[in-house]
Tab-separated table of C-alpha atoms in Angstrom:
chain	number	residue	atom	x	y	z
A	18	MET	CA	-28.129	21.712	22.389
A	19	THR	CA	-24.758	20.144	21.485
A	20	LEU	CA	-23.343	19.851	17.919
A	21	GLU	CA	-23.899	15.992	18.081
A	22	GLU	CA	-27.509	16.470	19.177
A	23	LYS	CA	-28.204	18.850	16.397
A	24	ILE	CA	-26.966	16.371	13.923
A	25	GLU	CA	-28.882	13.415	15.372
A	26	GLN	CA	-32.065	15.545	15.392
A	27	ASN	CA	-31.674	16.313	11.767
A	28	LEU	CA	-30.982	12.831	10.820
A	29	LYS	CA	-33.915	11.507	12.767
A	30	LYS	CA	-36.179	13.983	10.974
A	31	LEU	CA	-34.896	12.478	7.577
A	32	HIS	CA	-35.392	8.899	8.649
A	33	ILE	CA	-39.085	9.711	9.579
A	34	GLU	CA	-39.558	11.435	6.253
A	35	ILE	CA	-38.285	8.434	4.390
A	36	GLU	CA	-40.728	6.085	6.412
A	37	ASN	CA	-43.708	8.423	5.612
A	38	ARG	CA	-42.978	8.580	2.022
A	39	MET	CA	-42.578	4.856	1.719
A	40	LYS	CA	-46.028	4.220	3.230
A	41	VAL	CA	-47.554	5.164	-0.168
A	42	ILE	CA	-45.551	2.624	-2.131
A	43	ASP	CA	-46.211	-1.125	-2.344
A	44	LYS	CA	-44.328	-3.461	-0.177
A	45	LYS	CA	-41.711	-5.194	-2.556
A	46	PHE	CA	-40.938	-1.882	-4.209
A	47	GLN	CA	-40.790	0.001	-0.956
A	48	GLN	CA	-38.118	-2.430	0.446
A	49	GLU	CA	-35.749	-1.891	-2.281
A	50	MET	CA	-36.238	1.791	-2.391
A	51	TYR	CA	-36.027	2.148	1.434
A	52	GLN	CA	-32.708	0.458	1.638
A	53	LYS	CA	-31.475	2.551	-1.285
A	54	CYS	CA	-32.419	5.693	0.448
A	55	ILE	CA	-30.914	4.560	3.795
A	56	GLY	CA	-27.795	3.660	2.043
A	57	GLU	CA	-27.545	7.171	0.667
A	58	LEU	CA	-28.212	8.528	4.124
A	59	ASP	CA	-25.736	6.225	5.832
A	60	LYS	CA	-23.079	7.481	3.350
A	61	LYS	CA	-23.718	11.203	4.144
A	62	GLU	CA	-23.935	10.445	7.844
A	63	TYR	CA	-20.544	8.672	7.663
A	64	GLU	CA	-19.026	11.788	5.849
A	65	ILE	CA	-20.404	14.275	8.511
A	66	ARG	CA	-19.301	12.247	11.464
A	67	LYS	CA	-15.815	11.609	10.124
A	68	VAL	CA	-15.314	15.317	9.140
A	69	LEU	CA	-16.397	16.578	12.697
A	70	GLY	CA	-14.579	13.715	14.507
A	71	LEU	CA	-17.670	12.227	15.892
A	72	PRO	CA	-18.363	8.553	16.761
A	73	ILE	CA	-19.248	6.733	13.513
A	74	SER	CA	-22.261	4.930	14.727
A	75	LYS	CA	-25.419	4.050	12.672
A	76	ILE	CA	-29.079	4.894	13.544
A	77	GLU	CA	-30.975	1.689	14.201
A	78	LYS	CA	-33.104	0.592	11.319
A	79	GLU	CA	-35.654	-1.983	12.319
A	80	LEU	CA	-36.693	-2.797	8.739
A	81	ASP	CA	-38.706	-5.957	9.307
A	82	ILE	CA	-40.862	-4.253	11.847
A	83	LEU	CA	-41.191	-1.209	9.661
A	84	PHE	CA	-42.292	-3.008	6.545
A	85	GLU	CA	-44.886	-5.022	8.481
A	86	GLN	CA	-46.705	-1.737	9.384
A	87	PHE	CA	-47.069	-0.638	5.806
A	88	PRO	CA	-50.364	-1.263	4.091
A	89	LYS	CA	-50.396	-3.357	0.851
A	90	GLN	CA	-51.167	-1.630	-2.352
A	91	ASP	CA	-52.662	-2.672	-5.607
A	92	GLU	CA	-49.943	-4.725	-7.511
A	93	LYS	CA	-50.393	-2.506	-10.702
A	94	SER	CA	-49.374	0.503	-8.903
A	95	LYS	CA	-45.815	-0.632	-8.317
A	96	LYS	CA	-44.470	0.002	-11.950
A	97	GLU	CA	-45.774	3.568	-12.154
A	98	THR	CA	-42.988	6.080	-13.095
A	99	GLU	CA	-44.390	8.607	-10.415
A	100	GLN	CA	-42.946	6.218	-7.743
A	101	MET	CA	-39.498	6.603	-9.068
A	102	LYS	CA	-39.860	10.390	-9.187
A	103	ILE	CA	-40.766	10.392	-5.533
A	104	ILE	CA	-37.492	8.326	-4.968
A	105	HIS	CA	-35.466	10.687	-7.047
A	106	ARG	CA	-36.598	13.788	-5.112
A	107	LEU	CA	-36.293	12.089	-1.865
A	108	LEU	CA	-32.732	11.008	-2.477
A	109	TYR	CA	-31.944	14.400	-3.821
A	110	ALA	CA	-33.500	16.089	-0.722
A	111	ILE	CA	-31.534	13.854	1.565
A	112	ILE	CA	-28.190	14.670	0.022
A	113	VAL	CA	-28.886	18.322	-0.211
A	114	ASN	CA	-30.306	18.682	3.319
A	115	LEU	CA	-27.330	16.959	4.795
A	116	LEU	CA	-24.895	18.903	2.841
A	117	LEU	CA	-26.501	22.136	3.913
A	118	VAL	CA	-26.381	20.947	7.598
A	119	TRP	CA	-22.809	20.028	7.182
A	120	LYS	CA	-21.812	23.411	5.610
A	121	SER	CA	-23.523	25.497	8.239
A	122	ILE	CA	-21.776	23.560	11.034
A	123	ILE	CA	-18.435	23.451	9.366
A	124	SER	CA	-18.373	27.239	8.682
A	125	LYS	CA	-18.989	27.887	12.321
A	126	GLU	CA	-17.530	25.183	14.497
A	127	SER	CA	-14.788	23.290	12.482
A	128	ASP	CA	-11.444	24.171	10.850
A	129	SER	CA	-10.714	20.705	9.541
A	130	ILE	CA	-11.246	21.769	5.846
A	131	GLU	CA	-9.312	24.682	4.569
A	132	LEU	CA	-11.043	27.559	2.966
A	133	VAL	CA	-10.535	28.423	-0.679
A	134	VAL	CA	-7.380	30.451	-0.881
A	135	PRO	CA	-8.373	33.850	-2.439
A	136	GLN	CA	-5.275	33.852	-4.731
A	137	ILE	CA	-6.203	30.414	-6.070
A	138	LYS	CA	-9.708	31.568	-6.803
A	139	ASN	CA	-8.486	34.802	-8.495
A	140	TYR	CA	-5.971	32.571	-10.367
A	141	PHE	CA	-8.744	30.650	-12.028
A	142	ASP	CA	-10.882	33.647	-12.640
A	143	GLN	CA	-8.582	35.608	-14.627
A	144	GLY	CA	-9.245	34.026	-18.014
A	145	MET	CA	-6.434	31.457	-17.616
A	146	ASP	CA	-5.536	29.368	-20.639
A	147	ILE	CA	-7.375	26.047	-20.503
A	148	THR	CA	-3.965	24.078	-20.495
A	149	GLU	CA	-2.742	26.146	-17.663
A	150	ARG	CA	-5.910	25.312	-15.720
A	151	ALA	CA	-5.405	21.648	-16.170
A	152	ASN	CA	-1.669	21.742	-15.303
A	153	LYS	CA	-2.759	23.661	-12.094
A	154	LEU	CA	-5.077	20.869	-11.126
A	155	VAL	CA	-2.335	18.297	-11.798
A	156	GLU	CA	0.096	20.333	-9.763
A	157	ALA	CA	-2.388	20.417	-6.834
A	158	MET	CA	-2.512	16.541	-6.840
A	159	GLU	CA	1.240	16.141	-7.385
A	160	GLN	CA	1.888	18.322	-4.229
A	161	ASN	CA	-0.607	16.498	-2.193
A	162	ASP	CA	1.562	14.581	0.484
A	163	LYS	CA	-1.175	12.179	1.211
A	164	ILE	CA	-1.152	10.787	-2.465
A	165	THR	CA	1.355	8.111	-3.450
A	166	GLU	CA	3.291	8.189	-6.615
A	167	GLU	CA	1.267	5.249	-8.059
A	168	GLU	CA	-2.044	7.034	-7.195
A	169	PHE	CA	-0.739	10.197	-8.890
A	170	LEU	CA	0.509	8.505	-12.103
A	171	ILE	CA	-3.031	6.948	-12.338
A	172	PHE	CA	-4.583	10.380	-11.919
A	173	GLU	CA	-2.275	11.909	-14.444
A	174	GLN	CA	-3.885	10.031	-17.258
A	175	LEU	CA	-6.986	12.474	-16.797
A	176	GLU	CA	-4.954	15.588	-17.686
A	177	ASP	CA	-6.561	15.781	-21.052
A	178	TYR	CA	-9.928	15.381	-19.588
A	179	PHE	CA	-9.304	18.505	-17.299
A	180	GLU	CA	-8.621	20.377	-20.673
A	181	ASP	CA	-11.612	19.145	-22.350
A	182	ASN	CA	-14.089	19.622	-19.591
A	183	ILE	CA	-14.639	23.430	-19.570
A	184	TYR	CA	-17.766	23.276	-17.449
A	185	MET	CA	-16.348	22.066	-14.164
A	186	ASP	CA	-15.795	24.165	-11.030
A	187	TYR	CA	-11.924	24.453	-11.248
A	188	VAL	CA	-11.627	26.102	-7.811
A	189	ASP	CA	-13.741	23.471	-6.123
A	190	VAL	CA	-11.888	20.606	-8.041
A	191	TYR	CA	-8.437	22.138	-7.117
A	192	GLN	CA	-9.286	22.337	-3.390
A	193	THR	CA	-10.549	18.682	-3.457
A	194	LEU	CA	-7.439	17.595	-5.069
A	195	ALA	CA	-5.153	19.416	-2.676
A	196	ASN	CA	-6.952	17.864	0.381
A	197	LEU	CA	-7.784	14.457	-1.128
A	198	ASP	CA	-6.757	11.238	0.597
A	199	VAL	CA	-6.955	7.614	-0.685
A	200	THR	CA	-7.480	5.137	1.981
A	201	TYR	CA	-7.345	1.217	2.014
A	202	THR	CA	-9.709	-0.564	4.264
A	203	LEU	CA	-11.084	-3.942	5.076
A	204	GLU	CA	-14.459	-2.626	6.016
A	205	GLN	CA	-17.268	-2.859	3.429
A	206	PRO	CA	-20.186	-0.298	3.285
A	207	VAL	CA	-23.403	-1.360	5.064
A	208	ASP	CA	-26.489	-2.199	3.363
A	209	GLU	CA	-24.777	-3.000	-0.077
A	210	ILE	CA	-26.285	-5.657	-2.149
A	211	VAL	CA	-23.044	-6.203	-4.232
A	212	PHE	CA	-19.529	-5.907	-3.439
A	213	THR	CA	-18.043	-2.430	-3.603
A	214	LEU	CA	-14.541	-1.936	-4.793
A	215	ALA	CA	-14.185	1.828	-3.868
A	216	GLU	CA	-16.160	4.781	-3.039
A	217	TYR	CA	-15.551	8.525	-3.098
A	218	TYR	CA	-16.797	10.667	-0.040
A	219	ALA	CA	-16.976	14.325	-1.427
A	220	SER	CA	-17.242	15.999	1.883
A	221	ILE	CA	-14.058	14.640	3.525
A	222	PRO	CA	-12.680	14.399	0.694
A	223	GLU	CA	-11.569	10.838	0.597
A	224	ILE	CA	-11.584	7.746	-1.825
A	225	ALA	CA	-12.030	4.576	0.246
A	226	VAL	CA	-10.569	1.530	-1.429
A	227	TYR	CA	-12.024	-1.693	-0.023
A	228	LYS	CA	-10.334	-5.100	0.003
A	229	MET	CA	-11.712	-6.378	-3.235
A	230	GLY	CA	-10.157	-3.264	-5.001
A	231	TRP	CA	-6.790	-3.273	-3.568
A	232	ASN	CA	-5.294	-5.057	-6.618
A	233	ARG	CA	-7.452	-3.117	-9.121
A	234	LYS	CA	-6.288	0.384	-8.347
A	235	SER	CA	-5.514	1.192	-12.091
A	236	GLU	CA	-8.993	0.165	-13.099
A	237	ILE	CA	-11.064	1.721	-10.377
A	238	LEU	CA	-9.174	5.094	-9.271
A	239	PRO	CA	-9.895	6.781	-12.618
A	240	HIS	CA	-13.675	6.397	-12.076
A	241	GLU	CA	-13.398	7.812	-8.444
A	242	TYR	CA	-11.118	10.702	-9.737
A	243	VAL	CA	-13.869	11.645	-12.335
A	244	HIS	CA	-16.458	11.635	-9.637
A	245	MET	CA	-14.680	14.571	-8.103
A	246	THR	CA	-15.536	16.720	-11.274
A	247	GLY	CA	-19.378	16.201	-11.283
A	248	ARG	CA	-22.489	14.107	-10.515
A	249	LEU	CA	-26.119	14.128	-11.311
A	250	PHE	CA	-27.727	13.884	-7.894
A	251	ASP	CA	-31.275	13.158	-9.119
A	252	TYR	CA	-30.061	10.434	-11.695
A	253	PRO	CA	-27.418	8.607	-9.669
A	254	GLU	CA	-27.362	5.587	-11.998
A	255	LEU	CA	-26.925	7.617	-15.142
A	256	SER	CA	-24.362	9.600	-13.247
A	257	GLU	CA	-22.401	6.513	-12.712
A	258	GLY	CA	-22.602	5.666	-16.449
A	259	ILE	CA	-21.272	9.070	-17.378
A	260	THR	CA	-18.551	8.726	-14.887
A	261	GLU	CA	-17.411	5.405	-16.113
A	262	LEU	CA	-17.457	6.160	-19.737
A	263	ILE	CA	-15.365	9.395	-19.169
A	264	ALA	CA	-12.851	7.335	-17.139
A	265	ARG	CA	-12.659	4.686	-19.899
A	266	GLU	CA	-12.266	7.190	-22.727
A	267	TYR	CA	-9.252	8.885	-21.207
A	268	CYS	CA	-7.671	6.011	-19.302
A	269	THR	CA	-8.065	2.931	-21.195
A	270	GLU	CA	-8.595	3.984	-24.849
A	271	GLY	CA	-12.180	3.375	-24.657
A	272	LYS	CA	-11.882	-0.256	-23.442
A	273	LEU	CA	-14.688	-0.959	-21.071
A	274	LEU	CA	-13.833	-3.207	-18.054
A	275	GLY	CA	-17.255	-4.692	-17.142
A	276	TYR	CA	-18.226	-1.985	-14.580
A	277	TYR	CA	-21.793	-0.316	-14.978
A	278	PRO	CA	-22.592	-1.911	-18.241
A	279	LYS	CA	-26.202	-1.079	-18.378
A	280	ASN	CA	-25.414	2.574	-17.105
A	281	VAL	CA	-22.834	3.160	-19.841
A	282	THR	CA	-25.180	1.705	-22.539
A	283	CYS	CA	-27.975	4.268	-21.537
A	284	VAL	CA	-25.421	7.089	-21.575
A	285	ARG	CA	-24.081	6.207	-25.010
A	286	LEU	CA	-27.644	6.121	-26.221
A	287	LEU	CA	-28.123	9.672	-24.853
A	288	CYS	CA	-25.036	10.855	-26.505
A	289	GLU	CA	-26.382	9.661	-29.727
A	290	LEU	CA	-29.615	11.530	-29.361
A	291	ILE	CA	-28.140	14.988	-28.145
A	292	ASP	CA	-24.733	16.621	-28.061
A	293	PRO	CA	-22.483	14.898	-25.543
A	294	GLN	CA	-21.229	18.308	-24.537
A	295	ILE	CA	-24.651	19.044	-23.081
A	296	ILE	CA	-24.439	15.831	-21.092
A	297	LEU	CA	-20.931	16.752	-19.875
A	298	GLU	CA	-22.092	20.251	-18.749
A	299	ALA	CA	-25.150	18.720	-16.968
A	300	TYR	CA	-22.792	16.309	-15.083
A	301	SER	CA	-20.292	18.990	-14.182
A	302	THR	CA	-22.882	21.566	-12.994
A	303	HIS	CA	-25.195	19.032	-11.357
A	304	ASN	CA	-28.085	20.182	-13.593
A	305	SER	CA	-30.024	17.309	-15.235
A	306	ASN	CA	-32.433	19.813	-16.695
A	307	LEU	CA	-29.919	20.694	-19.419
A	308	ILE	CA	-30.324	17.174	-20.657
A	309	VAL	CA	-34.228	17.329	-20.402
A	310	GLU	CA	-34.307	20.521	-22.340
A	311	ALA	CA	-31.913	19.082	-24.989
A	312	LEU	CA	-34.097	16.103	-25.315
A	313	ALA	CA	-37.369	18.119	-25.226
A	314	SER	CA	-36.204	20.466	-28.076
A	315	ASN	CA	-36.489	17.491	-30.520
A	316	PHE	CA	-40.339	17.157	-29.790
A	317	PRO	CA	-42.835	18.944	-31.916
A	318	SER	CA	-45.380	18.679	-29.198
A	319	LYS	CA	-46.646	20.526	-26.038
A	320	ASN	CA	-45.489	17.795	-23.815
A	321	LEU	CA	-41.800	18.247	-24.473
A	322	SER	CA	-40.400	18.065	-20.959
A	323	TYR	CA	-42.696	15.276	-19.990
A	324	PHE	CA	-41.682	12.799	-22.667
A	325	ALA	CA	-37.920	13.732	-22.234
A	326	THR	CA	-38.142	13.224	-18.461
A	327	CYS	CA	-39.966	9.884	-19.021
A	328	LEU	CA	-37.011	8.777	-21.125
A	329	LEU	CA	-34.549	9.720	-18.341
A	330	ASP	CA	-36.699	8.056	-15.693
A	331	GLN	CA	-36.887	4.824	-17.583
A	332	MET	CA	-33.150	4.799	-18.107
A	333	GLU	CA	-32.666	5.290	-14.524
A	334	ASN	CA	-35.066	2.584	-13.530
A	335	TYR	CA	-33.517	0.110	-15.998
A	336	CYS	CA	-30.061	0.807	-14.589
A	337	ALA	CA	-31.304	0.424	-10.948
A	338	GLY	CA	-33.181	-2.750	-11.514
A	339	THR	CA	-31.790	-5.584	-9.461
A	340	GLN	CA	-34.678	-8.173	-9.865
A	341	ILE	CA	-34.947	-10.084	-13.164
A	342	ASP	CA	-38.728	-9.238	-13.546
A	343	ASP	CA	-37.954	-5.574	-12.811
A	344	PHE	CA	-35.232	-5.532	-15.144
A	345	GLU	CA	-37.151	-7.158	-18.034
A	346	TYR	CA	-40.043	-4.685	-17.307
A	347	TYR	CA	-37.957	-1.582	-17.388
A	348	LYS	CA	-35.981	-2.724	-20.408
A	349	GLY	CA	-39.262	-3.356	-22.293
A	350	ASN	CA	-40.353	0.254	-21.166
A	351	LEU	CA	-37.078	1.719	-22.242
A	352	ASN	CA	-37.157	0.118	-25.787
A	353	SER	CA	-40.845	1.337	-26.209
A	354	ILE	CA	-40.195	4.924	-25.195
A	355	ILE	CA	-36.879	5.148	-27.251
A	356	THR	CA	-38.754	3.762	-30.254
A	357	PHE	CA	-41.463	6.316	-29.789
A	358	TYR	CA	-39.003	9.136	-29.191
A	359	THR	CA	-37.106	8.456	-32.435
A	360	LYS	CA	-40.221	8.176	-34.498
A	361	VAL	CA	-41.866	11.421	-33.102
A	362	CYS	CA	-38.605	13.333	-33.430
A	363	GLY	CA	-38.276	12.217	-37.043
A	364	MET	CA	-34.941	10.601	-36.574
A	365	GLU	CA	-34.907	8.442	-39.598
A	366	GLN	CA	-31.055	8.130	-39.998
A	367	LEU	CA	-29.839	6.960	-36.778
A	368	SER	CA	-26.086	6.011	-36.497
A	369	PRO	CA	-25.103	2.320	-36.581
A	370	TYR	CA	-23.704	2.879	-33.135
A	371	PHE	CA	-27.292	3.752	-31.816
A	372	GLU	CA	-28.694	0.425	-33.326
A	373	GLN	CA	-25.690	-1.346	-31.670
A	374	TYR	CA	-26.393	-0.023	-28.311
A	375	MET	CA	-30.080	-0.803	-28.539
A	376	SER	CA	-29.048	-4.361	-29.319
A	377	TYR	CA	-26.927	-4.472	-26.192
A	378	LEU	CA	-29.864	-3.154	-24.023
A	379	ILE	CA	-32.319	-5.745	-25.368
A	380	ASN	CA	-29.914	-8.710	-25.489
A	381	TYR	CA	-27.456	-7.888	-22.800
A	382	TYR	CA	-27.338	-11.134	-21.047
A	383	THR	CA	-27.341	-13.505	-24.087
A	384	THR	CA	-24.748	-11.967	-26.312
A	385	VAL	CA	-20.979	-11.160	-26.292
A	386	PRO	CA	-20.706	-8.462	-29.032
A	387	ASN	CA	-17.577	-7.468	-30.676
A	388	GLU	CA	-17.721	-3.752	-29.923
A	389	ASN	CA	-16.961	-0.804	-32.080
A	390	ILE	CA	-15.840	1.941	-29.781
A	391	ARG	CA	-16.876	5.487	-30.380
A	392	PHE	CA	-15.591	8.393	-28.161
A	393	TYR	CA	-17.935	11.067	-26.930
A	394	PHE	CA	-16.016	13.016	-24.330
A	395	ASN	CA	-12.375	12.635	-25.302
A	396	LEU	CA	-11.888	15.468	-27.928
A	397	ASP	CA	-8.611	14.100	-29.189
A	398	THR	CA	-9.183	14.000	-32.957
A	399	THR	CA	-7.074	11.008	-33.298
A	400	LEU	CA	-9.299	9.056	-31.037
A	401	SER	CA	-12.744	10.527	-31.651
A	402	GLU	CA	-13.800	7.997	-34.240
A	403	LYS	CA	-11.447	5.110	-33.262
A	404	GLU	CA	-12.815	1.604	-33.619
A	405	GLN	CA	-11.388	-1.457	-32.251
A	406	SER	CA	-12.679	-5.175	-31.426
A	407	GLN	CA	-13.406	-5.820	-27.812
A	408	LYS	CA	-15.220	-8.704	-26.147
A	409	ARG	CA	-17.364	-8.352	-23.086
A	410	LEU	CA	-17.478	-11.438	-20.822
A	411	LYS	CA	-20.878	-13.180	-20.727
A	412	ASN	CA	-22.494	-13.292	-17.191
A	413	GLU	CA	-19.336	-11.970	-15.590
A	414	GLN	CA	-19.778	-10.900	-11.910
A	415	LEU	CA	-20.006	-7.086	-12.072
A	416	TYR	CA	-18.983	-4.879	-9.278
A	417	TYR	CA	-19.887	-1.356	-8.310
A	418	ILE	CA	-17.124	1.279	-7.984
């Protein structure tokens, strides 16, 4: 069996698994989630094919025919949290499975990605000063011939972040920066509901900037650069919120630019409930259980992890919602569970920031607040409690990055 046949066989199995899982979910909900799953699969398929130099073709997806074959379910079942858990596990399985396939193939049959230089690994393992580590990462990017001066100067703003984030895999980030390429293309990703400005492909590694992002490099590249340092695979929407919040704290003095507003609000709420350093560690080590455990530690109940997981699930659902009715439903659920959480945990004295974020969550499309800015990840003591007025545009067209 050829290399391409092996890849096609594995991808076909994953598509079949998606179809089987979707058969137990109602028709409206399944269509949204199926396309989301396929989108993630397409991205990883693109990465694998590009790395191996294979033709970048797409597996045919006959969605209309497929959906007609699915049985209708009781309308009440579509809102159950368990459905989202299935999707989370499925998306996570897709990514992990494809990456495992890719790694096993690359290690044997491709030399297009350099191996970690032993000296570099040793260099980071010898108890290096944190400032030296950050300098080493900046140096890797500076010496990368594929990166332009403009792209480097935008990246350099994150030097303090590399010092503050002690949880990241420095060797992995170094290797990524040394091989990173930023490309500019007219092509838009397939199956996208909204316009995409840019996207980071970890396995290549490459940041693809699409046409609508060409004139916004200073805004969107920080977000993609931060993506190289971490991700929550099982909570992709919250992951985007963490990424955007970090990028804004270090690159625009906390000024938000209208990207991922719901996601950022939810992450800020989490930062008020638990130590932001726990969120940063979870993000950098791809381990959402750290957040669950931190939230659960506040519960004087046997169902610690259950309630904590429900909170994260509802936040993820709220951020992922694209239909008005779904958005309102998950917003209501999130409001209820946060109210329950704070009461049960005895959080009588919540910060004014918490109340402010809850107001954004409940009234997001009807208010244009003057925002007090609070820093959670930027450890610069001159910025950590900085406040400034900022207006967020009402009903502005928001883009994913």
